[in-house]
């Protein structure tokens, strides 16, 4: 099981939000690149970046901080990035900058043709991000709830050739209330591509519960607030995951 520390960017700083609310932020660092180095030193094998301003604006808004993070970890650690990615030129620029995987969320739901084109143009580099509440997909930085069923959309996008699905339960994200294991497993069972779990991690117990269902198709998990508030030690969590299921 691969555990992936999250670096959420707002106005160039590393922050965490509660349930995606841009007005309910906690600032953890003015230097996201230093945070990236810290996770690398603790043994992270991938990083997850979200351009929060970009997700709301629909275009990149934190590119200097993103480039600084990539420069900080070099080619040692793959970096996946989401937020405000709405066109092929942006994807190409990010990949040229050293990003390994681009996560397409809102644009995938609103413009599935764009996702299809992205998978064709950049095979092996496109992940789809599906944020859901009660099984329905949300868009626009979680501000709009659609009528789309998350599994139906995920199956459609699987057919396009996406590498994986990042699944976030937005009712739990940033709330430290535990992972929605049942919903994540339900999605993973319906797909052939891997699912990356996100939202709600609170303790080592959550990591162990997720490791127990890794065989269902859940290959990784994104960790955020629990790490930054010291409720979960990253190195200990990854060591435990490796002990239970082998390196992710």
Coordinates of C-alpha atoms in Angstrom, one line a residue, residues 51 54 58-64 66-67 70-71 81 83-102 114 121-122 125-126:
X51 CA -3.8 23.7 -6.6
X54 CA -6.7 26.6 -9.5
X58 CA -10.4 26.7 -13.5
X59 CA -6.9 27.5 -14.4
X60 CA -3.4 27.1 -12.7
X61 CA -2.8 29.5 -9.9
X62 CA 0.2 28.2 -7.9
X63 CA 2.7 27.3 -10.6
X64 CA 5.7 28.8 -8.9
X66 CA 4.5 23.7 -7.8
X67 CA 7.7 24.1 -9.7
X70 CA 9.2 19.4 -8.2
X71 CA 12.7 21.0 -8.0
X81 CA -1.0 17.1 -9.4
X83 CA -6.5 21.5 -9.6
X84 CA -7.5 23.8 -12.4
X85 CA -6.4 21.6 -15.3
X86 CA -8.8 22.2 -18.1
X87 CA -6.7 22.0 -21.4
X88 CA -4.1 19.9 -23.1
X89 CA -1.5 22.8 -23.1
X90 CA -1.6 22.9 -19.3
X91 CA -1.1 19.2 -19.0
X92 CA 1.9 19.4 -21.4
X93 CA 3.4 22.3 -19.5
X94 CA 3.1 20.4 -16.2
X95 CA 4.6 17.2 -17.6
X96 CA 7.4 19.2 -19.1
X97 CA 8.0 20.8 -15.6
X98 CA 8.5 17.3 -14.2
X99 CA 5.0 16.3 -12.9
X100 CA 4.5 12.6 -13.3
X101 CA 0.7 12.3 -13.2
X102 CA -1.9 14.9 -13.9
X114 CA -11.3 16.6 -22.9
X121 CA -2.3 12.5 -26.0
X122 CA -0.5 11.6 -22.7
X125 CA 0.1 10.2 -17.2
X126 CA -3.6 10.8 -16.6

